[in-house]
Amino acid sequence: MHAVVCIKQVPDTQELQVDFDAGVIKRASVPLIVNPFDEFAIEEAVRLKEKHGGAVTALTMGPLSADEALRTALAMGCDAAVHLLDEAFEGSDTWATATVLAKALEKMGEYDVLFFGKATFDGDTGQVAPRVAALLQLPMLNFAAKIAEIDFDGKKVTVERLLETGREVVRANLPAVISVVKEINEPRYPSLLGIRRAKKVDVPTWDAAALALEKDSVGSKGSFAKLERIYRPPARAGGEIVPGEPVDAAKTVTEKLIDQGLI
Amino acid sequence: MANDDYKGILVYIERRRDGTVAPVGPELLGKGRGLADKLGAELAAAAFGPGAAELSAELFAMGADNVYVVEHDLLKDFRPRPYAKALAQLAREAKPTVILAGATTQGRDLAAAAATYLKTGLSADCVGLEVDDAGLLKQTRVSCGGRVMSDWVTPEARPQFATVRPKVMKALEPDRSRAGETTHFNVDLTPDDDVGEVLSFLEAKETVNLGEADIIVSGGRGLGNPEGFELVRELAACLDAAVGASRAAVDAGWIEYAHQVGQTGRTVSPKLYVACGISGAVQHLAGMGTADVIVAINKDEEAPIFKIATYGIVGDLYEVVPALIEEIKNRRG
Ligand SMILES: Cc1cc2nc3c(=O)[nH]c(=O)nc-3n(C[C@H](O)[C@H](O)[C@H](O)COP(=O)(O)OP(=O)(O)OC[C@H]3O[C@@H](n4cnc5c(N)ncnc54)[C@H](O)[C@@H]3O)c2cc1C
Ligand SMILES: Nc1ncnc2c1ncn2[C@@H]1O[C@H](COP(=O)(O)O)[C@@H](O)[C@H]1O
């Protein structure tokens, strides 16, 4: 069994600092973490390995600092990691990111299942996984809350997808692309042993040339979506504490909601 | 091909499991009508699957000039690949300059794959859309957990493609006198496209379609115990509302994850959001900060939720919520 987990290093949105005058997110001062949804993806892949044997590879496209994210994945139990690193990748939209990842996966060759997070915390598009699936012509199983059955010999996987009104149980052939939601598991903390082991793993870096990609076909040049401007969300009117005893306040609020036709 | 060859707006009409039109479609037709009028172009709707033709009249009434009906054996259930291939084929033929779909689980799956087949950009979960005179679509998104707004454009590739957050756009009043043209579009799909077999669907025990709900009543750690959700459900029932929850309540095992609102749960934009015993952490606000009206009930007057609440009630929720229920029942008779 070979599972590949695609992960992204993201700024901790809670600590995020934005320079709205300059229209940029200040990356330097913000702690960087593994995208939280991707931790669920790592955990699920590692659990599969623990059950079925085989290996898990963590894959990321990102700047030098993204090496730390790969080390975290290794410390959580991934066996190998590949870092897609090239200045030409900078500014990639979801199309360009998926193009780079798909090329890397083609280069890797053999895999049974590809894991992704449901979305990233910073960009929050949830597009990279379905775009990779479309590029590689693989079945897409989005929003998986549970892997009900997986048969590596028979090349079949059954997952429960968490949709708005319930769960869809769907079966597809392997290899398949699976994106995961939080419910699927409880990610482990890396063990001390794991952290020590992770430091020693040799992580190859692949650049555009290694992937036989034209530099102009990726990064901001190879992207269709262009950012025009970032700005502060409009301030919410609000912050009104309704005066009076709680029970009276409840009456006042009910009246207001009825007056506004909300209830 | 020149961008001038691409005209008009195409809205993907999502259907519920029973075949009826999901509300986000009419919402997008409402927005699309405005965009099409500004461009002096047509507004088309695309309805897929069995019985799609019967939806035409409803879609004309909601603003469409033209309805594409797409039927095929492989389009019975929603599956991302055949649906996305069909939408891409339709787009190559109809050449809309803009395609809109709902930012639902279905819309997100479909749009990302279709945009890839079409080799174009895609803005996810937009909360604003405008076109300029040159036909360039400005796509407004919220990201970084609700902390940053951004405007995106797709300068070169066509179509310009966006998924749009449900409940943000307003549907038009249906006008049954409106008529339009129905076009049956033939798609070319092969059994190879038939990836994934739906074995069953496990309907949720209670309404968890938070995205479509006009009113959501949510409970947090302040409930103190799982039974607290009985009170939340009672208030929800008398408002005909869906039940939401904070992550703390979900992690405590008091309620299923499907109810979680926030950055690792669902993003919602209801008309009214009632937060009971929720402190208002940024990750929670990321999921509900765009609600029209927020009512917060919390015993700690310093709780951050009060900064964004339209109406804040400082007090014990076990006093306040029953008082709300009683008052609502009295008022409504
Ligand atoms: C990576 C990451 C992702 C996250 N994603 C999410 C997410 O998607 N959604 C989410 O909600 N959170 C998320 N969180 C967690 C978030 O940071 C908060 O921990 C969580 O929202 C707190 O939930 P709460 O408000 O219910 O609990 P608390 O913060 O403990 O607040 C409980 C509140 O109840 C009040 N209270 C207590 N008793 C009463 C009473 N009797 N009457 C009235 N008020 C009372 C208290 O004053 C307090 O303000 C995430 C965190 C991280 C790190
Ligand atoms: N640069 C990247 N490198 C590797 N995987 C990524 C990258 N960006 C996104 N992903 C994966 O795609 C998922 C969805 O990301 P997004 O579409 O950006 O919301 C993430 O949870 C990751 O699993």
PDB file of C-alpha atoms in Angstrom, chain B residues 85-240:
ATOM      1  CA  LYS B  85     -17.674  16.781 -17.976  1.00  0.00           C
ATOM      2  CA  ALA B  86     -21.230  17.559 -19.020  1.00  0.00           C
ATOM      3  CA  LEU B  87     -21.002  21.110 -17.683  1.00  0.00           C
ATOM      4  CA  ALA B  88     -17.670  21.640 -19.451  1.00  0.00           C
ATOM      5  CA  GLN B  89     -19.116  20.390 -22.738  1.00  0.00           C
ATOM      6  CA  LEU B  90     -22.110  22.670 -22.366  1.00  0.00           C
ATOM      7  CA  ALA B  91     -19.849  25.631 -21.597  1.00  0.00           C
ATOM      8  CA  ARG B  92     -17.686  24.984 -24.667  1.00  0.00           C
ATOM      9  CA  GLU B  93     -20.809  25.058 -26.805  1.00  0.00           C
ATOM     10  CA  ALA B  94     -22.822  27.838 -25.129  1.00  0.00           C
ATOM     11  CA  LYS B  95     -19.742  30.009 -24.402  1.00  0.00           C
ATOM     12  CA  PRO B  96     -20.962  31.931 -21.379  1.00  0.00           C
ATOM     13  CA  THR B  97     -18.528  34.550 -20.113  1.00  0.00           C
ATOM     14  CA  VAL B  98     -19.552  33.740 -16.523  1.00  0.00           C
ATOM     15  CA  ILE B  99     -20.595  30.456 -14.880  1.00  0.00           C
ATOM     16  CA  LEU B 100     -22.050  30.447 -11.357  1.00  0.00           C
ATOM     17  CA  ALA B 101     -22.711  27.504  -9.048  1.00  0.00           C
ATOM     18  CA  GLY B 102     -23.587  27.291  -5.357  1.00  0.00           C
ATOM     19  CA  ALA B 103     -20.759  26.870  -2.867  1.00  0.00           C
ATOM     20  CA  THR B 104     -22.427  23.729  -1.558  1.00  0.00           C
ATOM     21  CA  THR B 105     -20.713  20.351  -1.278  1.00  0.00           C
ATOM     22  CA  GLN B 106     -22.087  19.511  -4.723  1.00  0.00           C
ATOM     23  CA  GLY B 107     -21.265  22.859  -6.308  1.00  0.00           C
ATOM     24  CA  ARG B 108     -17.724  22.877  -4.981  1.00  0.00           C
ATOM     25  CA  ASP B 109     -17.050  19.352  -6.233  1.00  0.00           C
ATOM     26  CA  LEU B 110     -18.538  20.060  -9.633  1.00  0.00           C
ATOM     27  CA  ALA B 111     -17.063  23.502 -10.239  1.00  0.00           C
ATOM     28  CA  ALA B 112     -13.476  22.592  -9.359  1.00  0.00           C
ATOM     29  CA  ALA B 113     -13.504  19.670 -11.786  1.00  0.00           C
ATOM     30  CA  ALA B 114     -15.352  21.568 -14.538  1.00  0.00           C
ATOM     31  CA  ALA B 115     -13.025  24.587 -14.246  1.00  0.00           C
ATOM     32  CA  THR B 116     -10.092  22.204 -14.621  1.00  0.00           C
ATOM     33  CA  TYR B 117     -11.530  20.616 -17.775  1.00  0.00           C
ATOM     34  CA  LEU B 118     -12.193  24.126 -19.107  1.00  0.00           C
ATOM     35  CA  LYS B 119      -8.698  25.321 -18.150  1.00  0.00           C
ATOM     36  CA  THR B 120      -9.969  28.345 -16.300  1.00  0.00           C
ATOM     37  CA  GLY B 121      -9.855  29.941 -12.857  1.00  0.00           C
ATOM     38  CA  LEU B 122     -12.429  29.513 -10.122  1.00  0.00           C
ATOM     39  CA  SER B 123     -13.214  31.651  -7.105  1.00  0.00           C
ATOM     40  CA  ALA B 124     -14.652  29.638  -4.257  1.00  0.00           C
ATOM     41  CA  ASP B 125     -17.441  30.633  -1.895  1.00  0.00           C
ATOM     42  CA  CYS B 126     -17.883  34.183  -3.181  1.00  0.00           C
ATOM     43  CA  VAL B 127     -19.925  36.675  -1.191  1.00  0.00           C
ATOM     44  CA  GLY B 128     -19.969  39.398  -3.866  1.00  0.00           C
ATOM     45  CA  LEU B 129     -19.959  39.566  -7.670  1.00  0.00           C
ATOM     46  CA  GLU B 130     -19.860  42.583  -9.983  1.00  0.00           C
ATOM     47  CA  VAL B 131     -19.175  43.029 -13.684  1.00  0.00           C
ATOM     48  CA  ASP B 132     -17.529  46.080 -15.242  1.00  0.00           C
ATOM     49  CA  ASP B 133     -18.363  47.472 -18.666  1.00  0.00           C
ATOM     50  CA  ALA B 134     -15.702  45.352 -20.282  1.00  0.00           C
ATOM     51  CA  GLY B 135     -17.388  42.255 -18.888  1.00  0.00           C
ATOM     52  CA  LEU B 136     -14.707  41.496 -16.296  1.00  0.00           C
ATOM     53  CA  LEU B 137     -16.188  39.756 -13.260  1.00  0.00           C
ATOM     54  CA  LYS B 138     -14.991  40.937  -9.858  1.00  0.00           C
ATOM     55  CA  GLN B 139     -15.245  38.000  -7.460  1.00  0.00           C
ATOM     56  CA  THR B 140     -15.257  38.874  -3.769  1.00  0.00           C
ATOM     57  CA  ARG B 141     -14.213  36.258  -1.231  1.00  0.00           C
ATOM     58  CA  VAL B 142     -13.705  36.017   2.491  1.00  0.00           C
ATOM     59  CA  SER B 143     -10.615  34.139   3.604  1.00  0.00           C
ATOM     60  CA  CYS B 144      -8.223  33.586   6.483  1.00  0.00           C
ATOM     61  CA  GLY B 145     -11.049  32.686   8.807  1.00  0.00           C
ATOM     62  CA  GLY B 146     -13.144  35.748   8.044  1.00  0.00           C
ATOM     63  CA  ARG B 147     -10.304  38.184   8.697  1.00  0.00           C
ATOM     64  CA  VAL B 148      -9.587  39.181   5.111  1.00  0.00           C
ATOM     65  CA  MET B 149     -11.748  40.123   2.137  1.00  0.00           C
ATOM     66  CA  SER B 150     -10.304  39.910  -1.342  1.00  0.00           C
ATOM     67  CA  ASP B 151     -11.327  40.724  -4.896  1.00  0.00           C
ATOM     68  CA  TRP B 152     -10.278  38.377  -7.678  1.00  0.00           C
ATOM     69  CA  VAL B 153     -10.514  38.544 -11.454  1.00  0.00           C
ATOM     70  CA  THR B 154      -9.869  36.131 -14.285  1.00  0.00           C
ATOM     71  CA  PRO B 155      -8.359  38.495 -16.856  1.00  0.00           C
ATOM     72  CA  GLU B 156      -7.748  36.077 -19.715  1.00  0.00           C
ATOM     73  CA  ALA B 157      -9.285  32.654 -19.403  1.00  0.00           C
ATOM     74  CA  ARG B 158     -12.976  32.150 -20.151  1.00  0.00           C
ATOM     75  CA  PRO B 159     -15.462  31.376 -18.773  1.00  0.00           C
ATOM     76  CA  GLN B 160     -15.041  33.299 -15.538  1.00  0.00           C
ATOM     77  CA  PHE B 161     -16.191  30.827 -12.927  1.00  0.00           C
ATOM     78  CA  ALA B 162     -17.317  31.259  -9.325  1.00  0.00           C
ATOM     79  CA  THR B 163     -19.080  29.322  -6.606  1.00  0.00           C
ATOM     80  CA  VAL B 164     -21.244  31.515  -4.399  1.00  0.00           C
ATOM     81  CA  ARG B 165     -22.120  31.139  -0.731  1.00  0.00           C
ATOM     82  CA  PRO B 166     -25.785  30.134  -0.274  1.00  0.00           C
ATOM     83  CA  LYS B 167     -28.138  32.789   1.144  1.00  0.00           C
ATOM     84  CA  VAL B 168     -25.911  35.715   0.226  1.00  0.00           C
ATOM     85  CA  MET B 169     -27.653  36.538  -3.077  1.00  0.00           C
ATOM     86  CA  LYS B 170     -31.370  37.247  -3.287  1.00  0.00           C
ATOM     87  CA  ALA B 171     -33.759  35.391  -5.563  1.00  0.00           C
ATOM     88  CA  LEU B 172     -36.222  37.473  -7.577  1.00  0.00           C
ATOM     89  CA  GLU B 173     -39.951  37.358  -6.912  1.00  0.00           C
ATOM     90  CA  PRO B 174     -41.135  34.586  -9.235  1.00  0.00           C
ATOM     91  CA  ASP B 175     -42.827  35.999 -12.322  1.00  0.00           C
ATOM     92  CA  ARG B 176     -44.902  33.259 -13.933  1.00  0.00           C
ATOM     93  CA  SER B 177     -45.588  35.422 -16.989  1.00  0.00           C
ATOM     94  CA  ARG B 178     -41.955  35.245 -18.044  1.00  0.00           C
ATOM     95  CA  ALA B 179     -41.156  32.777 -20.802  1.00  0.00           C
ATOM     96  CA  GLY B 180     -37.990  31.595 -22.443  1.00  0.00           C
ATOM     97  CA  GLU B 181     -36.426  28.988 -24.608  1.00  0.00           C
ATOM     98  CA  THR B 182     -35.655  25.423 -23.556  1.00  0.00           C
ATOM     99  CA  THR B 183     -32.711  23.752 -25.263  1.00  0.00           C
ATOM    100  CA  HIS B 184     -31.957  20.055 -24.947  1.00  0.00           C
ATOM    101  CA  PHE B 185     -28.204  19.674 -24.911  1.00  0.00           C
ATOM    102  CA  ASN B 186     -26.706  16.311 -25.816  1.00  0.00           C
ATOM    103  CA  VAL B 187     -23.608  15.338 -23.899  1.00  0.00           C
ATOM    104  CA  ASP B 188     -21.018  12.803 -24.826  1.00  0.00           C
ATOM    105  CA  LEU B 189     -20.181  10.623 -21.842  1.00  0.00           C
ATOM    106  CA  THR B 190     -18.717   7.145 -21.824  1.00  0.00           C
ATOM    107  CA  PRO B 191     -18.931   4.386 -19.206  1.00  0.00           C
ATOM    108  CA  ASP B 192     -15.334   5.319 -18.285  1.00  0.00           C
ATOM    109  CA  ASP B 193     -16.737   8.496 -16.819  1.00  0.00           C
ATOM    110  CA  ASP B 194     -18.916   6.481 -14.488  1.00  0.00           C
ATOM    111  CA  VAL B 195     -16.562   6.501 -11.534  1.00  0.00           C
ATOM    112  CA  GLY B 196     -18.004   5.919  -8.112  1.00  0.00           C
ATOM    113  CA  GLU B 197     -21.140   4.072  -7.255  1.00  0.00           C
ATOM    114  CA  VAL B 198     -23.528   5.458  -4.657  1.00  0.00           C
ATOM    115  CA  LEU B 199     -24.407   2.550  -2.400  1.00  0.00           C
ATOM    116  CA  SER B 200     -26.753   4.331  -0.040  1.00  0.00           C
ATOM    117  CA  PHE B 201     -27.646   7.637   1.547  1.00  0.00           C
ATOM    118  CA  LEU B 202     -27.964   7.946   5.294  1.00  0.00           C
ATOM    119  CA  GLU B 203     -30.354  10.813   5.909  1.00  0.00           C
ATOM    120  CA  ALA B 204     -29.388  12.887   8.957  1.00  0.00           C
ATOM    121  CA  LYS B 205     -31.577  12.358  12.006  1.00  0.00           C
ATOM    122  CA  GLU B 206     -32.424  16.033  12.314  1.00  0.00           C
ATOM    123  CA  THR B 207     -32.153  19.004  10.005  1.00  0.00           C
ATOM    124  CA  VAL B 208     -28.485  19.695   9.542  1.00  0.00           C
ATOM    125  CA  ASN B 209     -28.754  21.643   6.324  1.00  0.00           C
ATOM    126  CA  LEU B 210     -27.346  24.667   8.062  1.00  0.00           C
ATOM    127  CA  GLY B 211     -26.483  26.311   4.748  1.00  0.00           C
ATOM    128  CA  GLU B 212     -30.129  26.612   3.719  1.00  0.00           C
ATOM    129  CA  ALA B 213     -31.581  27.518   7.111  1.00  0.00           C
ATOM    130  CA  ASP B 214     -32.976  31.052   7.585  1.00  0.00           C
ATOM    131  CA  ILE B 215     -32.538  30.750  11.328  1.00  0.00           C
ATOM    132  CA  ILE B 216     -29.914  28.815  13.273  1.00  0.00           C
ATOM    133  CA  VAL B 217     -29.872  28.352  17.036  1.00  0.00           C
ATOM    134  CA  SER B 218     -26.447  27.213  18.239  1.00  0.00           C
ATOM    135  CA  GLY B 219     -25.191  25.908  21.541  1.00  0.00           C
ATOM    136  CA  GLY B 220     -21.681  25.972  22.986  1.00  0.00           C
ATOM    137  CA  ARG B 221     -19.740  24.806  25.987  1.00  0.00           C
ATOM    138  CA  GLY B 222     -21.800  27.180  28.095  1.00  0.00           C
ATOM    139  CA  LEU B 223     -24.646  24.642  27.944  1.00  0.00           C
ATOM    140  CA  GLY B 224     -22.611  22.723  30.492  1.00  0.00           C
ATOM    141  CA  ASN B 225     -23.902  19.289  29.514  1.00  0.00           C
ATOM    142  CA  PRO B 226     -25.364  17.361  26.575  1.00  0.00           C
ATOM    143  CA  GLU B 227     -28.906  17.787  27.904  1.00  0.00           C
ATOM    144  CA  GLY B 228     -28.464  21.505  27.303  1.00  0.00           C
ATOM    145  CA  PHE B 229     -29.102  20.824  23.636  1.00  0.00           C
ATOM    146  CA  GLU B 230     -32.679  19.868  24.508  1.00  0.00           C
ATOM    147  CA  LEU B 231     -33.223  23.502  25.418  1.00  0.00           C
ATOM    148  CA  VAL B 232     -31.478  24.656  22.244  1.00  0.00           C
ATOM    149  CA  ARG B 233     -33.689  22.288  20.220  1.00  0.00           C
ATOM    150  CA  GLU B 234     -36.798  23.587  21.943  1.00  0.00           C
ATOM    151  CA  LEU B 235     -35.950  27.163  20.966  1.00  0.00           C
ATOM    152  CA  ALA B 236     -35.017  25.997  17.466  1.00  0.00           C
ATOM    153  CA  ALA B 237     -38.328  24.159  17.132  1.00  0.00           C
ATOM    154  CA  CYS B 238     -40.389  27.213  17.979  1.00  0.00           C
ATOM    155  CA  LEU B 239     -38.433  29.307  15.457  1.00  0.00           C
ATOM    156  CA  ASP B 240     -38.464  26.571  12.807  1.00  0.00           C
TER     157      ASP B 240
END
